[in-house]
mmCIF file of C-alpha atoms in Angstrom:
data_model
loop_
_atom_site.group_PDB
_atom_site.id
_atom_site.type_symbol
_atom_site.label_atom_id
_atom_site.label_comp_id
_atom_site.label_asym_id
_atom_site.label_seq_id
_atom_site.Cartn_x
_atom_site.Cartn_y
_atom_site.Cartn_z
ATOM 1 C CA MET H 1 -20.206 227.529 90.872
ATOM 2 C CA ALA H 2 -18.414 228.619 94.039
ATOM 3 C CA LEU H 3 -15.037 227.069 93.189
ATOM 4 C CA GLN H 4 -12.014 228.854 94.650
ATOM 5 C CA PRO H 5 -8.366 228.982 93.577
ATOM 6 C CA VAL H 6 -6.258 226.217 95.100
ATOM 7 C CA HIS H 7 -3.456 227.665 97.194
ATOM 8 C CA ARG H 8 -1.008 224.826 96.637
ATOM 9 C CA ARG H 9 -0.161 224.372 92.968
ATOM 10 C CA SER H 10 -0.943 221.167 91.072
ATOM 11 C CA VAL H 11 -2.731 219.354 93.891
ATOM 12 C CA PRO H 12 -5.358 216.964 92.488
ATOM 13 C CA GLU H 13 -6.662 216.253 95.990
ATOM 14 C CA ASP H 14 -7.720 219.868 96.469
ATOM 15 C CA VAL H 15 -9.446 219.926 93.093
ATOM 16 C CA PHE H 16 -11.193 216.655 93.898
ATOM 17 C CA GLU H 17 -12.388 217.899 97.298
ATOM 18 C CA GLN H 18 -13.834 221.122 95.914
ATOM 19 C CA ILE H 19 -15.783 219.413 93.159
ATOM 20 C CA VAL H 20 -17.004 216.686 95.550
ATOM 21 C CA ALA H 21 -18.338 219.393 97.861
ATOM 22 C CA GLU H 22 -20.155 221.062 94.977
ATOM 23 C CA VAL H 23 -21.730 217.788 93.836
ATOM 24 C CA LEU H 24 -22.814 216.613 97.296
ATOM 25 C CA SER H 25 -24.240 220.018 98.207
ATOM 26 C CA GLY H 26 -26.379 220.061 95.088
ATOM 27 C CA GLU H 27 -24.624 223.094 93.643
ATOM 28 C CA MET H 28 -23.721 220.841 90.730
ATOM 29 C CA GLN H 29 -26.802 218.887 89.677
ATOM 30 C CA PRO H 30 -26.914 215.494 87.902
ATOM 31 C CA GLY H 31 -26.614 215.993 84.182
ATOM 32 C CA GLN H 32 -24.882 219.360 84.538
ATOM 33 C CA SER H 33 -21.716 219.819 82.521
ATOM 34 C CA LEU H 34 -18.476 220.750 84.239
ATOM 35 C CA PRO H 35 -16.301 223.458 82.746
ATOM 36 C CA SER H 36 -13.561 222.254 80.420
ATOM 37 C CA GLU H 37 -10.243 221.079 81.841
ATOM 38 C CA ARG H 38 -8.680 224.310 80.705
ATOM 39 C CA ARG H 39 -11.350 226.430 82.392
ATOM 40 C CA LEU H 40 -11.181 224.438 85.629
ATOM 41 C CA ALA H 41 -7.420 224.826 85.674
ATOM 42 C CA GLU H 42 -7.789 228.582 85.262
ATOM 43 C CA VAL H 43 -10.471 228.968 87.934
ATOM 44 C CA LEU H 44 -8.701 226.753 90.460
ATOM 45 C CA GLY H 45 -5.219 228.008 89.699
ATOM 46 C CA VAL H 46 -3.747 224.558 89.069
ATOM 47 C CA SER H 47 -2.269 222.683 86.129
ATOM 48 C CA ARG H 48 -4.383 220.745 83.648
ATOM 49 C CA PRO H 49 -2.737 217.447 84.662
ATOM 50 C CA ALA H 50 -3.927 218.102 88.237
ATOM 51 C CA VAL H 51 -7.465 218.667 86.965
ATOM 52 C CA ARG H 52 -7.236 215.552 84.818
ATOM 53 C CA GLU H 53 -6.124 213.433 87.783
ATOM 54 C CA ALA H 54 -8.930 214.832 89.936
ATOM 55 C CA LEU H 55 -11.471 214.001 87.229
ATOM 56 C CA LYS H 56 -10.196 210.421 87.140
ATOM 57 C CA ARG H 57 -10.846 210.145 90.876
ATOM 58 C CA LEU H 58 -14.276 211.712 90.514
ATOM 59 C CA THR H 59 -15.112 209.236 87.763
ATOM 60 C CA ALA H 60 -13.953 206.296 89.896
ATOM 61 C CA ALA H 61 -16.126 207.589 92.758
ATOM 62 C CA GLY H 62 -19.176 207.624 90.479
ATOM 63 C CA LEU H 63 -19.587 211.386 90.748
ATOM 64 C CA VAL H 64 -18.916 212.424 87.153
ATOM 65 C CA GLU H 65 -18.948 210.832 83.737
ATOM 66 C CA VAL H 66 -16.182 211.672 81.291
ATOM 67 C CA ARG H 67 -16.934 211.041 77.626
ATOM 68 C CA HIS H 68 -14.092 211.337 75.173
ATOM 69 C CA GLY H 69 -14.565 214.386 72.994
ATOM 70 C CA ASP H 70 -17.624 215.488 74.979
ATOM 71 C CA ALA H 71 -18.359 217.410 78.172
ATOM 72 C CA THR H 72 -17.795 215.917 81.624
ATOM 73 C CA THR H 73 -21.174 215.645 83.331
ATOM 74 C CA VAL H 74 -22.250 215.245 86.941
ATOM 75 C CA ARG H 75 -23.810 211.892 87.864
ATOM 76 C CA ASP H 76 -26.442 211.200 90.499
ATOM 77 C CA PHE H 77 -24.271 209.979 93.395
ATOM 78 C CA ARG H 78 -27.301 208.275 94.970
ATOM 79 C CA ARG H 79 -27.356 205.852 92.058
ATOM 80 C CA HIS H 80 -23.717 205.558 91.086
ATOM 81 C CA SER H 81 -21.498 206.036 94.163
ATOM 82 C CA GLY H 82 -20.501 203.769 97.039
ATOM 83 C CA LEU H 83 -20.359 203.767 100.810
ATOM 84 C CA ASP H 84 -17.071 205.676 100.790
ATOM 85 C CA LEU H 85 -19.126 208.861 100.454
ATOM 86 C CA LEU H 86 -20.975 208.252 103.711
ATOM 87 C CA PRO H 87 -18.599 210.174 106.044
ATOM 88 C CA ARG H 88 -18.708 213.158 103.680
ATOM 89 C CA LEU H 89 -22.497 213.075 103.600
ATOM 90 C CA LEU H 90 -22.890 212.807 107.362
ATOM 91 C CA LEU H 91 -20.952 215.988 108.114
ATOM 92 C CA ARG H 92 -21.079 218.737 105.543
ATOM 93 C CA ASN H 93 -19.666 222.166 106.289
ATOM 94 C CA GLY H 94 -19.372 221.122 109.921
ATOM 95 C CA GLU H 95 -23.097 220.338 110.237
ATOM 96 C CA LEU H 96 -24.726 216.969 110.850
ATOM 97 C CA ASP H 97 -27.097 215.789 108.134
ATOM 98 C CA VAL H 98 -29.841 214.254 110.256
ATOM 99 C CA SER H 99 -31.324 212.212 107.415
ATOM 100 C CA VAL H 100 -27.949 210.533 106.819
ATOM 101 C CA ALA H 101 -27.522 209.933 110.554
ATOM 102 C CA ARG H 102 -30.934 208.285 110.670
ATOM 103 C CA SER H 103 -30.103 206.009 107.743
ATOM 104 C CA ILE H 104 -26.869 204.929 109.451
ATOM 105 C CA LEU H 105 -28.770 204.030 112.617
ATOM 106 C CA GLU H 106 -31.380 202.116 110.641
ATOM 107 C CA THR H 107 -28.589 200.196 108.913
ATOM 108 C CA ARG H 108 -26.975 199.450 112.278
ATOM 109 C CA LEU H 109 -30.206 197.977 113.617
ATOM 110 C CA HIS H 110 -30.735 195.900 110.487
ATOM 111 C CA ASN H 111 -27.181 194.645 109.985
ATOM 112 C CA GLY H 112 -26.247 193.853 113.587
ATOM 113 C CA PRO H 113 -28.759 191.019 114.085
ATOM 114 C CA LYS H 114 -28.031 189.649 110.624
ATOM 115 C CA VAL H 115 -24.256 189.416 111.094
ATOM 116 C CA ALA H 116 -24.833 187.807 114.516
ATOM 117 C CA GLU H 117 -27.097 185.246 112.848
ATOM 118 C CA LEU H 118 -24.501 184.508 110.160
ATOM 119 C CA ALA H 119 -21.699 184.266 112.710
ATOM 120 C CA ALA H 120 -23.735 181.679 114.651
ATOM 121 C CA GLU H 121 -24.366 179.689 111.497
ATOM 122 C CA ARG H 122 -20.677 179.651 110.543
ATOM 123 C CA ARG H 123 -19.206 179.203 114.036
ATOM 124 C CA LEU H 124 -15.606 180.040 113.239
ATOM 125 C CA PRO H 125 -13.484 178.281 115.898
ATOM 126 C CA GLN H 126 -11.394 181.323 116.884
ATOM 127 C CA LEU H 127 -14.411 183.570 117.474
ATOM 128 C CA ALA H 128 -15.324 182.382 120.989
ATOM 129 C CA GLY H 129 -12.073 183.532 122.573
ATOM 130 C CA LEU H 130 -12.190 186.914 120.855
ATOM 131 C CA LEU H 131 -15.745 187.581 122.000
ATOM 132 C CA ASP H 132 -14.926 186.472 125.544
ATOM 133 C CA GLU H 133 -11.995 188.894 125.674
ATOM 134 C CA SER H 134 -14.126 191.791 124.401
ATOM 135 C CA ILE H 135 -16.778 191.132 127.022
ATOM 136 C CA ARG H 136 -14.127 190.908 129.745
ATOM 137 C CA ARG H 137 -12.736 194.282 128.688
ATOM 138 C CA LEU H 138 -16.228 195.772 128.531
ATOM 139 C CA ALA H 139 -16.931 194.653 132.094
ATOM 140 C CA VAL H 140 -13.833 196.344 133.551
ATOM 141 C CA GLU H 141 -13.735 199.517 131.430
ATOM 142 C CA ASP H 142 -14.995 202.650 133.198
ATOM 143 C CA ASP H 143 -14.502 205.286 130.520
ATOM 144 C CA PRO H 144 -17.729 205.710 128.469
ATOM 145 C CA ILE H 145 -15.890 206.478 125.243
ATOM 146 C CA GLU H 146 -13.516 203.529 125.618
ATOM 147 C CA ARG H 147 -16.483 201.297 126.336
ATOM 148 C CA GLN H 148 -17.888 202.242 122.948
ATOM 149 C CA ARG H 149 -14.564 201.349 121.331
ATOM 150 C CA VAL H 150 -14.555 197.960 123.059
ATOM 151 C CA ALA H 151 -18.140 197.405 121.889
ATOM 152 C CA LEU H 152 -17.059 198.241 118.342
ATOM 153 C CA THR H 153 -14.294 195.648 118.642
ATOM 154 C CA PHE H 154 -16.874 193.089 119.807
ATOM 155 C CA TRP H 155 -18.934 193.755 116.686
ATOM 156 C CA ASP H 156 -15.801 193.772 114.573
ATOM 157 C CA HIS H 157 -15.176 190.167 115.625
ATOM 158 C CA ILE H 158 -18.783 189.220 114.887
ATOM 159 C CA VAL H 159 -18.530 190.722 111.400
ATOM 160 C CA ASP H 160 -15.409 188.609 110.854
ATOM 161 C CA GLY H 161 -17.376 185.621 112.106
ATOM 162 C CA ALA H 162 -20.146 186.306 109.601
ATOM 163 C CA ASP H 163 -17.517 185.741 106.889
ATOM 164 C CA SER H 164 -19.186 188.110 104.420
ATOM 165 C CA ILE H 165 -17.046 190.557 102.450
ATOM 166 C CA ALA H 166 -20.074 192.743 101.711
ATOM 167 C CA PHE H 167 -20.937 193.121 105.404
ATOM 168 C CA ARG H 168 -17.242 193.592 106.231
ATOM 169 C CA LEU H 169 -16.793 196.499 103.813
ATOM 170 C CA MET H 170 -20.076 198.038 104.891
ATOM 171 C CA TYR H 171 -19.065 197.755 108.549
ATOM 172 C CA ASN H 172 -15.687 199.350 107.840
ATOM 173 C CA THR H 173 -17.392 202.407 106.391
ATOM 174 C CA LEU H 174 -20.008 202.636 109.132
ATOM 175 C CA ARG H 175 -17.342 202.347 111.823
ATOM 176 C CA ALA H 176 -15.166 205.014 110.200
ATOM 177 C CA THR H 177 -18.218 207.283 110.044
ATOM 178 C CA TYR H 178 -19.303 206.524 113.608
ATOM 179 C CA GLU H 179 -15.993 206.726 115.482
ATOM 180 C CA PRO H 180 -15.489 210.519 115.274
ATOM 181 C CA ALA H 181 -18.842 210.943 117.021
ATOM 182 C CA LEU H 182 -18.030 208.707 120.028
ATOM 183 C CA PRO H 183 -17.703 211.575 122.544
ATOM 184 C CA ALA H 184 -20.998 213.115 121.448
ATOM 185 C CA LEU H 185 -22.774 209.746 121.669
ATOM 186 C CA ALA H 186 -21.391 208.731 125.075
ATOM 187 C CA THR H 187 -24.574 209.596 126.973
ATOM 188 C CA LEU H 188 -26.975 207.983 124.504
ATOM 189 C CA MET H 189 -24.814 204.852 124.248
ATOM 190 C CA ALA H 190 -24.104 204.499 127.979
ATOM 191 C CA ALA H 191 -26.968 202.095 128.640
ATOM 192 C CA GLU H 192 -26.061 199.797 125.759
ATOM 193 C CA VAL H 193 -22.306 199.544 126.315
ATOM 194 C CA GLY H 194 -22.804 199.417 130.072
ATOM 195 C CA GLN H 195 -24.445 196.002 130.105
ATOM 196 C CA PRO H 196 -21.875 193.279 129.427
ATOM 197 C CA GLY H 197 -24.548 190.686 130.183
ATOM 198 C CA ALA H 198 -26.420 191.603 127.010
ATOM 199 C CA TYR H 199 -23.234 191.152 124.991
ATOM 200 C CA ARG H 200 -22.719 187.830 126.752
ATOM 201 C CA LYS H 201 -26.117 186.639 125.487
ATOM 202 C CA VAL H 202 -25.161 187.495 121.917
ATOM 203 C CA ALA H 203 -21.796 185.781 122.258
ATOM 204 C CA ASP H 204 -23.212 182.643 123.883
ATOM 205 C CA ALA H 205 -25.807 182.231 121.139
ATOM 206 C CA ILE H 206 -23.119 182.592 118.468
ATOM 207 C CA ILE H 207 -20.762 180.186 120.218
ATOM 208 C CA ASP H 208 -23.629 177.674 120.604
ATOM 209 C CA GLY H 209 -24.425 177.982 116.899
ATOM 210 C CA ASP H 210 -28.000 179.084 117.636
ATOM 211 C CA ALA H 211 -28.631 181.533 114.780
ATOM 212 C CA ALA H 212 -32.180 182.470 115.756
ATOM 213 C CA ARG H 213 -31.167 183.186 119.362
ATOM 214 C CA ALA H 214 -28.133 185.185 118.216
ATOM 215 C CA LYS H 215 -30.276 187.323 115.950
ATOM 216 C CA LEU H 216 -32.801 188.007 118.713
ATOM 217 C CA ALA H 217 -30.124 188.752 121.320
ATOM 218 C CA ALA H 218 -28.460 191.221 118.960
ATOM 219 C CA GLN H 219 -31.814 192.861 118.276
ATOM 220 C CA ASP H 220 -32.487 193.180 122.006
ATOM 221 C CA LEU H 221 -29.039 194.696 122.541
ATOM 222 C CA LEU H 222 -29.134 197.237 119.719
ATOM 223 C CA GLU H 223 -32.748 198.331 119.537
ATOM 224 C CA PRO H 224 -33.141 200.501 122.690
ATOM 225 C CA SER H 225 -30.182 202.790 122.005
ATOM 226 C CA THR H 226 -30.875 202.917 118.297
ATOM 227 C CA THR H 227 -34.498 203.876 118.921
ATOM 228 C CA ALA H 228 -33.404 206.541 121.410
ATOM 229 C CA MET H 229 -30.903 208.022 118.973
ATOM 230 C CA ILE H 230 -33.437 208.082 116.141
ATOM 231 C CA ALA H 231 -35.901 209.830 118.459
ATOM 232 C CA ALA H 232 -33.239 212.398 119.370
ATOM 233 C CA ILE H 233 -32.499 213.004 115.701
ATOM 234 C CA THR H 234 -36.199 213.374 114.896
ATOM 235 C CA SER H 235 -36.563 215.902 117.723
ATOM 236 C CA LEU H 236 -33.578 217.827 116.415
ATOM 237 C CA GLU H 237 -35.055 217.799 112.932
ATOM 238 C CA ASN H 238 -38.429 219.060 114.191
ATOM 239 C CA ASP H 239 -36.769 221.908 116.081
ATOM 240 C CA ARG H 240 -35.170 223.263 112.952
#
């Protein structure tokens, strides 16, 4: 293991972050036993309570399994962890993981039309005004990065309109993962966020309660940019 001493004493967060990095990088494989609490405390230069607290967090995140009186073992995060790991997986050691980026884009293209469909079916009364305001802001905004933020707000309202806690939590994670990359995506996203009329079609279908039309309009809005970004990622992957 490449664990390093923690410079600040008794900081569970630092212990947690180091072990997370080891697990996600594959340095610690599923089924592998972690050193004892005592050994981890020695290697990291922290107290045993700090190690114990970090292990509780790792267990809650689905990354390790702690068995009383037995070794703490690494779990397969692909099977046991949640979406909260997504930002960590996308950027590791300052490098973009293209396979994770592709999966995020595929999820975007799948979920967007579905939440638009659900929002049209449920027709929450306050949604029309919120969508109208987002489209108005999109039409007058000149900055390409701010346009993306306005577009995210538009989708944020639609996710609320879908009234699904599962889609809401998923969207929260995807947005938190996506937002740091807004400047880098400005060129690829310019065509999508630069056409308020396409957003208007989605909004009108939702407001009219036409689920099939809302789903199709969302698909038409999201697919070109998503396809372009996936193609760019594939090209990047092939160049490596």
